[in-house]
mmCIF file with all atom_site columns, C-alpha atoms in Angstrom:
data_model
loop_
_atom_site.group_PDB
_atom_site.id
_atom_site.type_symbol
_atom_site.label_atom_id
_atom_site.label_alt_id
_atom_site.label_comp_id
_atom_site.label_asym_id
_atom_site.label_entity_id
_atom_site.label_seq_id
_atom_site.pdbx_PDB_ins_code
_atom_site.Cartn_x
_atom_site.Cartn_y
_atom_site.Cartn_z
_atom_site.occupancy
_atom_site.B_iso_or_equiv
_atom_site.pdbx_formal_charge
_atom_site.auth_seq_id
_atom_site.auth_comp_id
_atom_site.auth_asym_id
_atom_site.auth_atom_id
_atom_site.pdbx_PDB_model_num
ATOM 1   C CA . LEU B 1 1   ? 112.507 98.235  87.080  1.00 53.00 ? 547 LEU B CA 1
ATOM 2   C CA . ALA B 1 2   ? 111.522 101.198 89.387  1.00 59.00 ? 548 ALA B CA 1
ATOM 3   C CA . LYS B 1 3   ? 114.407 101.377 91.918  1.00 82.00 ? 549 LYS B CA 1
ATOM 4   C CA . THR B 1 4   ? 114.382 102.945 95.210  1.00 90.00 ? 550 THR B CA 1
ATOM 5   C CA . THR B 1 5   ? 116.095 104.784 97.771  1.00 93.00 ? 551 THR B CA 1
ATOM 6   C CA . GLN B 1 6   ? 115.327 105.789 100.534 1.00 95.00 ? 552 GLN B CA 1
ATOM 7   C CA . PRO B 1 7   ? 118.084 106.810 103.655 1.00 96.00 ? 553 PRO B CA 1
ATOM 8   C CA . ILE B 1 8   ? 118.744 104.289 106.219 1.00 96.00 ? 554 ILE B CA 1
ATOM 9   C CA . SER B 1 9   ? 117.407 105.393 109.826 1.00 97.00 ? 555 SER B CA 1
ATOM 10  C CA . MET B 1 10  ? 116.203 108.226 110.719 1.00 97.00 ? 556 MET B CA 1
ATOM 11  C CA . ASP B 1 11  ? 115.290 109.308 114.118 1.00 97.00 ? 557 ASP B CA 1
ATOM 12  C CA . SER B 1 12  ? 112.129 111.538 115.788 1.00 97.00 ? 558 SER B CA 1
ATOM 13  C CA . TYR B 1 13  ? 111.143 113.221 119.216 1.00 97.00 ? 559 TYR B CA 1
ATOM 14  C CA . GLU B 1 14  ? 107.919 112.648 119.754 1.00 97.00 ? 560 GLU B CA 1
ATOM 15  C CA . GLY B 1 15  ? 105.566 115.756 119.322 1.00 96.00 ? 561 GLY B CA 1
ATOM 16  C CA . GLN B 1 16  ? 108.143 116.280 115.699 1.00 97.00 ? 562 GLN B CA 1
ATOM 17  C CA . GLU B 1 17  ? 106.875 116.351 112.319 1.00 97.00 ? 563 GLU B CA 1
ATOM 18  C CA . VAL B 1 18  ? 109.039 113.057 110.727 1.00 98.00 ? 564 VAL B CA 1
ATOM 19  C CA . ASN B 1 19  ? 109.178 113.526 106.342 1.00 98.00 ? 565 ASN B CA 1
ATOM 20  C CA . ILE B 1 20  ? 110.824 110.891 105.068 1.00 97.00 ? 566 ILE B CA 1
ATOM 21  C CA . THR B 1 21  ? 111.768 111.417 101.436 1.00 96.00 ? 567 THR B CA 1
ATOM 22  C CA . CYS B 1 22  ? 112.499 108.580 98.918  1.00 95.00 ? 568 CYS B CA 1
ATOM 23  C CA . SER B 1 23  ? 114.137 108.718 95.176  1.00 94.00 ? 569 SER B CA 1
ATOM 24  C CA . HIS B 1 24  ? 112.373 106.965 92.372  1.00 91.00 ? 570 HIS B CA 1
ATOM 25  C CA . ASN B 1 25  ? 114.475 109.012 89.085  1.00 91.00 ? 571 ASN B CA 1
ATOM 26  C CA . ASN B 1 26  ? 113.364 105.787 86.572  1.00 87.00 ? 572 ASN B CA 1
ATOM 27  C CA . ILE B 1 27  ? 109.502 106.323 87.731  1.00 88.00 ? 573 ILE B CA 1
ATOM 28  C CA . ALA B 1 28  ? 107.300 104.920 85.021  1.00 86.00 ? 574 ALA B CA 1
ATOM 29  C CA . THR B 1 29  ? 104.999 106.720 83.706  1.00 86.00 ? 575 THR B CA 1
ATOM 30  C CA . ASN B 1 30  ? 101.508 104.276 84.648  1.00 83.00 ? 576 ASN B CA 1
ATOM 31  C CA . ASP B 1 31  ? 103.678 103.806 88.249  1.00 86.00 ? 577 ASP B CA 1
ATOM 32  C CA . TYR B 1 32  ? 102.164 104.752 92.004  1.00 89.00 ? 578 TYR B CA 1
ATOM 33  C CA . ILE B 1 33  ? 104.085 104.965 94.483  1.00 92.00 ? 579 ILE B CA 1
ATOM 34  C CA . THR B 1 34  ? 103.155 103.191 97.063  1.00 92.00 ? 580 THR B CA 1
ATOM 35  C CA . TRP B 1 35  ? 104.383 103.840 101.276 1.00 95.00 ? 581 TRP B CA 1
ATOM 36  C CA . TYR B 1 36  ? 104.408 100.772 104.303 1.00 96.00 ? 582 TYR B CA 1
ATOM 37  C CA . GLN B 1 37  ? 105.154 100.585 107.150 1.00 97.00 ? 583 GLN B CA 1
ATOM 38  C CA . GLN B 1 38  ? 106.759 97.300  109.292 1.00 96.00 ? 584 GLN B CA 1
ATOM 39  C CA . PHE B 1 39  ? 106.523 96.883  113.101 1.00 95.00 ? 585 PHE B CA 1
ATOM 40  C CA . PRO B 1 40  ? 109.454 94.248  114.390 1.00 90.00 ? 586 PRO B CA 1
ATOM 41  C CA . SER B 1 41  ? 107.841 90.884  114.147 1.00 86.00 ? 587 SER B CA 1
ATOM 42  C CA . GLN B 1 42  ? 104.615 92.269  112.054 1.00 92.00 ? 588 GLN B CA 1
ATOM 43  C CA . GLY B 1 43  ? 104.218 91.936  108.684 1.00 94.00 ? 589 GLY B CA 1
ATOM 44  C CA . PRO B 1 44  ? 103.703 95.412  106.437 1.00 95.00 ? 590 PRO B CA 1
ATOM 45  C CA . ARG B 1 45  ? 101.409 97.704  107.023 1.00 95.00 ? 591 ARG B CA 1
ATOM 46  C CA . PHE B 1 46  ? 99.690  99.924  103.751 1.00 93.00 ? 592 PHE B CA 1
ATOM 47  C CA . ILE B 1 47  ? 100.143 103.714 104.605 1.00 95.00 ? 593 ILE B CA 1
ATOM 48  C CA . ILE B 1 48  ? 99.484  105.715 101.740 1.00 95.00 ? 594 ILE B CA 1
ATOM 49  C CA . GLN B 1 49  ? 99.784  105.706 97.583  1.00 93.00 ? 595 GLN B CA 1
ATOM 50  C CA . GLY B 1 50  ? 99.432  108.736 95.648  1.00 93.00 ? 596 GLY B CA 1
ATOM 51  C CA . TYR B 1 51  ? 100.978 109.393 91.719  1.00 92.00 ? 597 TYR B CA 1
ATOM 52  C CA . LYS B 1 52  ? 100.962 113.141 92.214  1.00 90.00 ? 598 LYS B CA 1
ATOM 53  C CA . THR B 1 53  ? 100.804 116.102 94.005  1.00 89.00 ? 599 THR B CA 1
ATOM 54  C CA . LYS B 1 54  ? 99.693  115.819 97.701  1.00 95.00 ? 600 LYS B CA 1
ATOM 55  C CA . VAL B 1 55  ? 97.475  112.657 99.488  1.00 94.00 ? 601 VAL B CA 1
ATOM 56  C CA . THR B 1 56  ? 96.209  113.513 102.886 1.00 94.00 ? 602 THR B CA 1
ATOM 57  C CA . ASN B 1 57  ? 94.616  110.332 105.041 1.00 94.00 ? 603 ASN B CA 1
ATOM 58  C CA . GLU B 1 58  ? 94.126  109.838 108.206 1.00 93.00 ? 604 GLU B CA 1
ATOM 59  C CA . VAL B 1 59  ? 97.721  108.650 108.953 1.00 92.00 ? 605 VAL B CA 1
ATOM 60  C CA . ALA B 1 60  ? 99.879  110.994 106.885 1.00 96.00 ? 606 ALA B CA 1
ATOM 61  C CA . SER B 1 61  ? 101.124 112.968 103.556 1.00 97.00 ? 607 SER B CA 1
ATOM 62  C CA . LEU B 1 62  ? 102.323 111.980 101.057 1.00 97.00 ? 608 LEU B CA 1
ATOM 63  C CA . PHE B 1 63  ? 103.968 114.868 99.003  1.00 97.00 ? 609 PHE B CA 1
ATOM 64  C CA . ILE B 1 64  ? 104.840 114.279 94.814  1.00 96.00 ? 610 ILE B CA 1
ATOM 65  C CA . PRO B 1 65  ? 106.850 117.095 93.056  1.00 96.00 ? 611 PRO B CA 1
ATOM 66  C CA . ALA B 1 66  ? 105.110 116.999 89.015  1.00 95.00 ? 612 ALA B CA 1
ATOM 67  C CA . ASP B 1 67  ? 108.307 115.302 88.734  1.00 94.00 ? 613 ASP B CA 1
ATOM 68  C CA . ARG B 1 68  ? 107.419 112.463 90.282  1.00 94.00 ? 614 ARG B CA 1
ATOM 69  C CA . LYS B 1 69  ? 111.468 112.241 90.601  1.00 94.00 ? 615 LYS B CA 1
ATOM 70  C CA . SER B 1 70  ? 110.530 111.836 94.262  1.00 95.00 ? 616 SER B CA 1
ATOM 71  C CA . SER B 1 71  ? 108.406 111.430 97.023  1.00 96.00 ? 617 SER B CA 1
ATOM 72  C CA . THR B 1 72  ? 108.080 112.579 100.713 1.00 97.00 ? 618 THR B CA 1
ATOM 73  C CA . LEU B 1 73  ? 106.259 111.056 103.590 1.00 97.00 ? 619 LEU B CA 1
ATOM 74  C CA . SER B 1 74  ? 105.067 113.298 105.923 1.00 98.00 ? 620 SER B CA 1
ATOM 75  C CA . LEU B 1 75  ? 104.701 112.030 109.402 1.00 97.00 ? 621 LEU B CA 1
ATOM 76  C CA . PRO B 1 76  ? 102.387 114.655 111.436 1.00 94.00 ? 622 PRO B CA 1
ATOM 77  C CA . ARG B 1 77  ? 103.359 114.771 115.641 1.00 93.00 ? 623 ARG B CA 1
ATOM 78  C CA . VAL B 1 78  ? 104.921 111.351 116.007 1.00 96.00 ? 624 VAL B CA 1
ATOM 79  C CA . SER B 1 79  ? 104.635 108.922 118.887 1.00 96.00 ? 625 SER B CA 1
ATOM 80  C CA . LEU B 1 80  ? 106.688 106.168 120.157 1.00 97.00 ? 626 LEU B CA 1
ATOM 81  C CA . SER B 1 81  ? 104.845 104.096 118.725 1.00 95.00 ? 627 SER B CA 1
ATOM 82  C CA . ASP B 1 82  ? 105.563 105.386 115.463 1.00 96.00 ? 628 ASP B CA 1
ATOM 83  C CA . THR B 1 83  ? 108.943 103.774 116.119 1.00 97.00 ? 629 THR B CA 1
ATOM 84  C CA . ALA B 1 84  ? 108.731 100.696 112.126 1.00 97.00 ? 630 ALA B CA 1
ATOM 85  C CA . VAL B 1 85  ? 110.322 100.626 109.652 1.00 97.00 ? 631 VAL B CA 1
ATOM 86  C CA . TYR B 1 86  ? 108.993 102.594 105.952 1.00 97.00 ? 632 TYR B CA 1
ATOM 87  C CA . TYR B 1 87  ? 109.124 101.994 103.121 1.00 95.00 ? 633 TYR B CA 1
ATOM 88  C CA . CYS B 1 88  ? 108.570 103.328 99.437  1.00 94.00 ? 634 CYS B CA 1
ATOM 89  C CA . LEU B 1 89  ? 107.886 101.198 96.819  1.00 91.00 ? 635 LEU B CA 1
ATOM 90  C CA . VAL B 1 90  ? 107.389 101.963 92.728  1.00 87.00 ? 636 VAL B CA 1
ATOM 91  C CA . GLY B 1 91  ? 106.396 99.988  90.066  1.00 70.00 ? 637 GLY B CA 1
ATOM 92  C CA . ASP B 1 92  ? 108.153 96.676  89.341  1.00 68.00 ? 638 ASP B CA 1
ATOM 93  C CA . LYS B 1 93  ? 105.572 95.079  87.490  1.00 68.00 ? 639 LYS B CA 1
ATOM 94  C CA . ALA B 1 94  ? 106.707 91.047  86.604  1.00 67.00 ? 640 ALA B CA 1
ATOM 95  C CA . SER B 1 95  ? 107.368 89.337  83.929  1.00 67.00 ? 641 SER B CA 1
ATOM 96  C CA . GLY B 1 96  ? 103.908 87.358  84.298  1.00 68.00 ? 642 GLY B CA 1
ATOM 97  C CA . GLY B 1 97  ? 102.212 91.553  83.823  1.00 70.00 ? 643 GLY B CA 1
ATOM 98  C CA . SER B 1 98  ? 101.468 91.729  87.302  1.00 74.00 ? 644 SER B CA 1
ATOM 99  C CA . TYR B 1 99  ? 102.115 94.584  89.682  1.00 77.00 ? 645 TYR B CA 1
ATOM 100 C CA . ILE B 1 100 ? 104.301 92.838  92.062  1.00 82.00 ? 646 ILE B CA 1
ATOM 101 C CA . PRO B 1 101 ? 105.456 95.312  95.107  1.00 84.00 ? 647 PRO B CA 1
ATOM 102 C CA . THR B 1 102 ? 109.102 94.615  95.824  1.00 85.00 ? 648 THR B CA 1
ATOM 103 C CA . PHE B 1 103 ? 110.598 96.178  99.183  1.00 88.00 ? 649 PHE B CA 1
ATOM 104 C CA . GLY B 1 104 ? 113.677 97.465  100.005 1.00 87.00 ? 650 GLY B CA 1
ATOM 105 C CA . ARG B 1 105 ? 115.483 98.271  103.057 1.00 88.00 ? 651 ARG B CA 1
ATOM 106 C CA . GLY B 1 106 ? 113.076 100.729 103.898 1.00 94.00 ? 652 GLY B CA 1
ATOM 107 C CA . THR B 1 107 ? 114.622 103.978 106.627 1.00 97.00 ? 653 THR B CA 1
ATOM 108 C CA . SER B 1 108 ? 114.354 102.825 109.994 1.00 97.00 ? 654 SER B CA 1
ATOM 109 C CA . LEU B 1 109 ? 112.625 105.237 111.938 1.00 98.00 ? 655 LEU B CA 1
ATOM 110 C CA . ILE B 1 110 ? 113.567 105.949 115.737 1.00 97.00 ? 656 ILE B CA 1
ATOM 111 C CA . VAL B 1 111 ? 111.311 107.927 117.826 1.00 97.00 ? 657 VAL B CA 1
ATOM 112 C CA . HIS B 1 112 ? 112.375 108.702 121.009 1.00 97.00 ? 658 HIS B CA 1
ATOM 113 C CA . PRO B 1 113 ? 110.725 110.049 124.336 1.00 95.00 ? 659 PRO B CA 1
ATOM 114 C CA . GLU D 2 1   ? 88.144  95.128  110.249 1.00 75.00 ? 559 GLU D CA 1
ATOM 115 C CA . PRO D 2 2   ? 88.812  92.180  108.130 1.00 78.00 ? 560 PRO D CA 1
ATOM 116 C CA . GLU D 2 3   ? 92.472  91.050  107.956 1.00 92.00 ? 561 GLU D CA 1
ATOM 117 C CA . VAL D 2 4   ? 94.793  88.224  107.131 1.00 96.00 ? 562 VAL D CA 1
ATOM 118 C CA . THR D 2 5   ? 95.956  85.366  109.784 1.00 96.00 ? 563 THR D CA 1
ATOM 119 C CA . GLN D 2 6   ? 98.753  82.808  109.803 1.00 97.00 ? 564 GLN D CA 1
ATOM 120 C CA . THR D 2 7   ? 99.091  79.959  111.778 1.00 96.00 ? 565 THR D CA 1
ATOM 121 C CA . PRO D 2 8   ? 101.191 78.285  113.183 1.00 97.00 ? 566 PRO D CA 1
ATOM 122 C CA . SER D 2 9   ? 102.616 81.782  114.833 1.00 96.00 ? 567 SER D CA 1
ATOM 123 C CA . HIS D 2 10  ? 106.388 79.498  115.282 1.00 97.00 ? 568 HIS D CA 1
ATOM 124 C CA . GLN D 2 11  ? 107.443 76.613  114.372 1.00 97.00 ? 569 GLN D CA 1
ATOM 125 C CA . VAL D 2 12  ? 110.147 74.470  115.181 1.00 98.00 ? 570 VAL D CA 1
ATOM 126 C CA . THR D 2 13  ? 111.510 72.539  112.400 1.00 97.00 ? 571 THR D CA 1
ATOM 127 C CA . GLN D 2 14  ? 114.718 69.890  111.890 1.00 97.00 ? 572 GLN D CA 1
ATOM 128 C CA . MET D 2 15  ? 116.010 69.993  108.751 1.00 97.00 ? 573 MET D CA 1
ATOM 129 C CA . GLY D 2 16  ? 115.517 68.010  105.724 1.00 97.00 ? 574 GLY D CA 1
ATOM 130 C CA . GLN D 2 17  ? 111.516 67.747  107.207 1.00 97.00 ? 575 GLN D CA 1
ATOM 131 C CA . GLU D 2 18  ? 108.837 69.195  105.686 1.00 98.00 ? 576 GLU D CA 1
ATOM 132 C CA . VAL D 2 19  ? 106.578 72.396  106.544 1.00 98.00 ? 577 VAL D CA 1
ATOM 133 C CA . ILE D 2 20  ? 103.128 73.570  106.190 1.00 97.00 ? 578 ILE D CA 1
ATOM 134 C CA . LEU D 2 21  ? 102.085 77.486  106.645 1.00 98.00 ? 579 LEU D CA 1
ATOM 135 C CA . ARG D 2 22  ? 98.725  78.177  106.310 1.00 97.00 ? 580 ARG D CA 1
ATOM 136 C CA . CYS D 2 23  ? 96.982  81.140  105.642 1.00 97.00 ? 581 CYS D CA 1
ATOM 137 C CA . VAL D 2 24  ? 93.694  82.171  106.137 1.00 96.00 ? 582 VAL D CA 1
ATOM 138 C CA . PRO D 2 25  ? 93.300  85.564  103.355 1.00 95.00 ? 583 PRO D CA 1
ATOM 139 C CA . ILE D 2 26  ? 91.058  88.155  103.579 1.00 93.00 ? 584 ILE D CA 1
ATOM 140 C CA . SER D 2 27  ? 87.551  86.403  102.210 1.00 90.00 ? 585 SER D CA 1
ATOM 141 C CA . ASN D 2 28  ? 86.430  88.485  98.990  1.00 88.00 ? 586 ASN D CA 1
ATOM 142 C CA . HIS D 2 29  ? 89.960  88.684  98.262  1.00 91.00 ? 587 HIS D CA 1
ATOM 143 C CA . LEU D 2 30  ? 91.315  87.212  94.452  1.00 90.00 ? 588 LEU D CA 1
ATOM 144 C CA . TYR D 2 31  ? 95.479  87.760  94.968  1.00 91.00 ? 589 TYR D CA 1
ATOM 145 C CA . PHE D 2 32  ? 97.461  85.216  96.790  1.00 94.00 ? 590 PHE D CA 1
ATOM 146 C CA . TYR D 2 33  ? 101.268 85.789  97.995  1.00 95.00 ? 591 TYR D CA 1
ATOM 147 C CA . TRP D 2 34  ? 103.761 84.858  100.294 1.00 97.00 ? 592 TRP D CA 1
ATOM 148 C CA . TYR D 2 35  ? 106.666 86.775  100.965 1.00 96.00 ? 593 TYR D CA 1
ATOM 149 C CA . ARG D 2 36  ? 109.306 86.310  103.653 1.00 97.00 ? 594 ARG D CA 1
ATOM 150 C CA . GLN D 2 37  ? 111.967 87.905  105.719 1.00 96.00 ? 595 GLN D CA 1
ATOM 151 C CA . ILE D 2 38  ? 114.809 86.521  106.540 1.00 96.00 ? 596 ILE D CA 1
ATOM 152 C CA . LEU D 2 39  ? 116.540 88.313  109.932 1.00 93.00 ? 597 LEU D CA 1
ATOM 153 C CA . GLY D 2 40  ? 117.423 91.693  109.762 1.00 89.00 ? 598 GLY D CA 1
ATOM 154 C CA . GLN D 2 41  ? 116.514 91.310  105.625 1.00 91.00 ? 599 GLN D CA 1
ATOM 155 C CA . LYS D 2 42  ? 114.705 93.392  103.409 1.00 90.00 ? 600 LYS D CA 1
ATOM 156 C CA . VAL D 2 43  ? 110.781 91.869  102.700 1.00 93.00 ? 601 VAL D CA 1
ATOM 157 C CA . GLU D 2 44  ? 111.273 89.220  99.699  1.00 94.00 ? 602 GLU D CA 1
ATOM 158 C CA . PHE D 2 45  ? 108.846 88.171  97.648  1.00 93.00 ? 603 PHE D CA 1
ATOM 159 C CA . LEU D 2 46  ? 108.449 84.039  96.807  1.00 96.00 ? 604 LEU D CA 1
ATOM 160 C CA . VAL D 2 47  ? 105.260 83.482  95.276  1.00 95.00 ? 605 VAL D CA 1
ATOM 161 C CA . SER D 2 48  ? 101.687 85.535  94.062  1.00 92.00 ? 606 SER D CA 1
ATOM 162 C CA . PHE D 2 49  ? 98.344  83.502  93.401  1.00 93.00 ? 607 PHE D CA 1
ATOM 163 C CA . TYR D 2 50  ? 95.181  83.603  91.204  1.00 90.00 ? 608 TYR D CA 1
ATOM 164 C CA . ASN D 2 51  ? 92.537  81.062  90.219  1.00 89.00 ? 609 ASN D CA 1
ATOM 165 C CA . ASN D 2 52  ? 94.199  78.097  91.330  1.00 90.00 ? 610 ASN D CA 1
ATOM 166 C CA . GLU D 2 53  ? 97.442  78.779  89.572  1.00 92.00 ? 611 GLU D CA 1
ATOM 167 C CA . ILE D 2 54  ? 101.168 80.349  90.010  1.00 94.00 ? 612 ILE D CA 1
ATOM 168 C CA . SER D 2 55  ? 101.200 83.634  88.330  1.00 91.00 ? 613 SER D CA 1
ATOM 169 C CA . GLU D 2 56  ? 104.290 84.949  90.144  1.00 91.00 ? 614 GLU D CA 1
ATOM 170 C CA . LYS D 2 57  ? 107.080 83.252  91.246  1.00 92.00 ? 615 LYS D CA 1
ATOM 171 C CA . SER D 2 58  ? 110.774 84.607  92.616  1.00 93.00 ? 616 SER D CA 1
ATOM 172 C CA . GLU D 2 59  ? 114.111 83.126  91.923  1.00 93.00 ? 617 GLU D CA 1
ATOM 173 C CA . ILE D 2 60  ? 113.616 81.818  95.169  1.00 95.00 ? 618 ILE D CA 1
ATOM 174 C CA . PHE D 2 61  ? 109.964 79.847  95.126  1.00 96.00 ? 619 PHE D CA 1
ATOM 175 C CA . ASP D 2 62  ? 112.674 76.504  93.878  1.00 94.00 ? 620 ASP D CA 1
ATOM 176 C CA . ASP D 2 63  ? 111.556 73.426  93.914  1.00 94.00 ? 621 ASP D CA 1
ATOM 177 C CA . GLN D 2 64  ? 111.377 72.756  96.874  1.00 96.00 ? 622 GLN D CA 1
ATOM 178 C CA . PHE D 2 65  ? 108.092 75.022  97.498  1.00 97.00 ? 623 PHE D CA 1
ATOM 179 C CA . SER D 2 66  ? 105.020 74.035  97.175  1.00 97.00 ? 624 SER D CA 1
ATOM 180 C CA . VAL D 2 67  ? 101.506 76.282  97.313  1.00 97.00 ? 625 VAL D CA 1
ATOM 181 C CA . GLU D 2 68  ? 98.118  75.503  97.303  1.00 94.00 ? 626 GLU D CA 1
ATOM 182 C CA . ARG D 2 69  ? 94.348  76.964  97.709  1.00 92.00 ? 627 ARG D CA 1
ATOM 183 C CA . PRO D 2 70  ? 93.227  73.199  98.999  1.00 85.00 ? 628 PRO D CA 1
ATOM 184 C CA . ASP D 2 71  ? 89.521  74.169  100.312 1.00 85.00 ? 629 ASP D CA 1
ATOM 185 C CA . GLY D 2 72  ? 88.422  78.001  98.687  1.00 78.00 ? 630 GLY D CA 1
ATOM 186 C CA . SER D 2 73  ? 90.150  79.887  102.723 1.00 86.00 ? 631 SER D CA 1
ATOM 187 C CA . ASN D 2 74  ? 92.905  78.394  103.165 1.00 93.00 ? 632 ASN D CA 1
ATOM 188 C CA . PHE D 2 75  ? 96.201  79.070  101.615 1.00 96.00 ? 633 PHE D CA 1
ATOM 189 C CA . THR D 2 76  ? 99.260  77.106  102.092 1.00 97.00 ? 634 THR D CA 1
ATOM 190 C CA . LEU D 2 77  ? 102.980 77.110  101.440 1.00 98.00 ? 635 LEU D CA 1
ATOM 191 C CA . LYS D 2 78  ? 105.195 74.096  102.034 1.00 98.00 ? 636 LYS D CA 1
ATOM 192 C CA . ILE D 2 79  ? 108.477 74.145  101.827 1.00 97.00 ? 637 ILE D CA 1
ATOM 193 C CA . ARG D 2 80  ? 109.308 69.949  101.197 1.00 96.00 ? 638 ARG D CA 1
ATOM 194 C CA . SER D 2 81  ? 112.903 69.246  103.455 1.00 95.00 ? 639 SER D CA 1
ATOM 195 C CA . THR D 2 82  ? 113.269 72.494  104.851 1.00 97.00 ? 640 THR D CA 1
ATOM 196 C CA . LYS D 2 83  ? 117.198 74.209  105.257 1.00 96.00 ? 641 LYS D CA 1
ATOM 197 C CA . LEU D 2 84  ? 119.246 76.073  107.637 1.00 97.00 ? 642 LEU D CA 1
ATOM 198 C CA . GLU D 2 85  ? 118.532 79.784  105.451 1.00 96.00 ? 643 GLU D CA 1
ATOM 199 C CA . ASP D 2 86  ? 115.008 78.394  104.948 1.00 97.00 ? 644 ASP D CA 1
ATOM 200 C CA . SER D 2 87  ? 114.500 79.641  108.833 1.00 98.00 ? 645 SER D CA 1
ATOM 201 C CA . ALA D 2 88  ? 112.721 83.203  108.261 1.00 97.00 ? 646 ALA D CA 1
ATOM 202 C CA . MET D 2 89  ? 109.396 85.562  108.766 1.00 97.00 ? 647 MET D CA 1
ATOM 203 C CA . TYR D 2 90  ? 106.389 83.891  106.315 1.00 98.00 ? 648 TYR D CA 1
ATOM 204 C CA . PHE D 2 91  ? 103.704 86.513  105.562 1.00 97.00 ? 649 PHE D CA 1
ATOM 205 C CA . CYS D 2 92  ? 100.936 86.158  103.880 1.00 97.00 ? 650 CYS D CA 1
ATOM 206 C CA . ALA D 2 93  ? 99.131  88.874  101.974 1.00 95.00 ? 651 ALA D CA 1
ATOM 207 C CA . SER D 2 94  ? 95.994  88.672  99.579  1.00 94.00 ? 652 SER D CA 1
ATOM 208 C CA . SER D 2 95  ? 94.810  91.750  97.420  1.00 91.00 ? 653 SER D CA 1
ATOM 209 C CA . TRP D 2 96  ? 91.887  92.423  95.632  1.00 86.00 ? 654 TRP D CA 1
ATOM 210 C CA . ASP D 2 97  ? 93.309  93.033  92.245  1.00 76.00 ? 655 ASP D CA 1
ATOM 211 C CA . ARG D 2 98  ? 96.740  93.057  90.493  1.00 69.00 ? 656 ARG D CA 1
ATOM 212 C CA . LYS D 2 99  ? 97.202  95.993  89.087  1.00 70.00 ? 657 LYS D CA 1
ATOM 213 C CA . ASN D 2 100 ? 99.663  98.709  90.886  1.00 64.00 ? 658 ASN D CA 1
ATOM 214 C CA . THR D 2 101 ? 97.112  100.881 92.628  1.00 70.00 ? 659 THR D CA 1
ATOM 215 C CA . GLY D 2 102 ? 95.809  96.944  94.744  1.00 74.00 ? 660 GLY D CA 1
ATOM 216 C CA . GLU D 2 103 ? 96.717  97.667  98.129  1.00 87.00 ? 661 GLU D CA 1
ATOM 217 C CA . LEU D 2 104 ? 98.026  94.651  99.931  1.00 90.00 ? 662 LEU D CA 1
ATOM 218 C CA . PHE D 2 105 ? 97.123  93.148  103.049 1.00 93.00 ? 663 PHE D CA 1
ATOM 219 C CA . PHE D 2 106 ? 99.689  91.224  104.709 1.00 95.00 ? 664 PHE D CA 1
ATOM 220 C CA . GLY D 2 107 ? 99.535  88.683  108.410 1.00 96.00 ? 665 GLY D CA 1
ATOM 221 C CA . GLU D 2 108 ? 101.186 88.504  110.581 1.00 95.00 ? 666 GLU D CA 1
ATOM 222 C CA . GLY D 2 109 ? 103.409 86.131  109.922 1.00 97.00 ? 667 GLY D CA 1
ATOM 223 C CA . SER D 2 110 ? 104.884 82.563  110.538 1.00 98.00 ? 668 SER D CA 1
ATOM 224 C CA . ARG D 2 111 ? 108.124 82.715  112.550 1.00 97.00 ? 669 ARG D CA 1
ATOM 225 C CA . LEU D 2 112 ? 110.018 79.305  110.455 1.00 98.00 ? 670 LEU D CA 1
ATOM 226 C CA . THR D 2 113 ? 113.006 77.924  112.695 1.00 98.00 ? 671 THR D CA 1
ATOM 227 C CA . VAL D 2 114 ? 115.723 75.496  110.953 1.00 97.00 ? 672 VAL D CA 1
ATOM 228 C CA . LEU D 2 115 ? 117.403 73.656  113.837 1.00 97.00 ? 673 LEU D CA 1
#
């Protein structure tokens, strides 16, 4: 199982760009990298997914270097409402063969006024 | 936007009582999941369900837990005899496929408090 490591917490201010890096040194060839966001007392919400290079959607960008051993979630111009826990997920094929998203501790992002 | 709905939003029960948590997954999804999150801890996988049977389960999902899709729309989690340590937020999720590119859609959760 690919293990991920990400900072426990980060602080930022409104209007700044936030970059959260995740390490996944033993990522498998067919593993995708997926990021979820969780607000307090709510279920996780899918943000973005990528395999290599760069992916961008209306919410965030995901940068993946050529070796794929890390990835960086970039949130442009954060606002107070971006305060949440951000999870990086990789791989995790269960014994029965299906892919089960497995959450680590995540990164708690606090955006200050 | 389609969403996963869960009921109740909060349930308080006495230790030893049975609890049923209900979920309505997104209508064209085929795979269903239950996760739980104890306060201050990480989101933990409990069970996945496909084609009317359990496809994966974690070691947390022991004999006191069961899941069912009784009528083609609802997906339920039953805890037979609740313990204090079952107090947690329980999240239902659904997805279109089970590949590693499959996005899971989570509900808002059901908070279970066992006294």
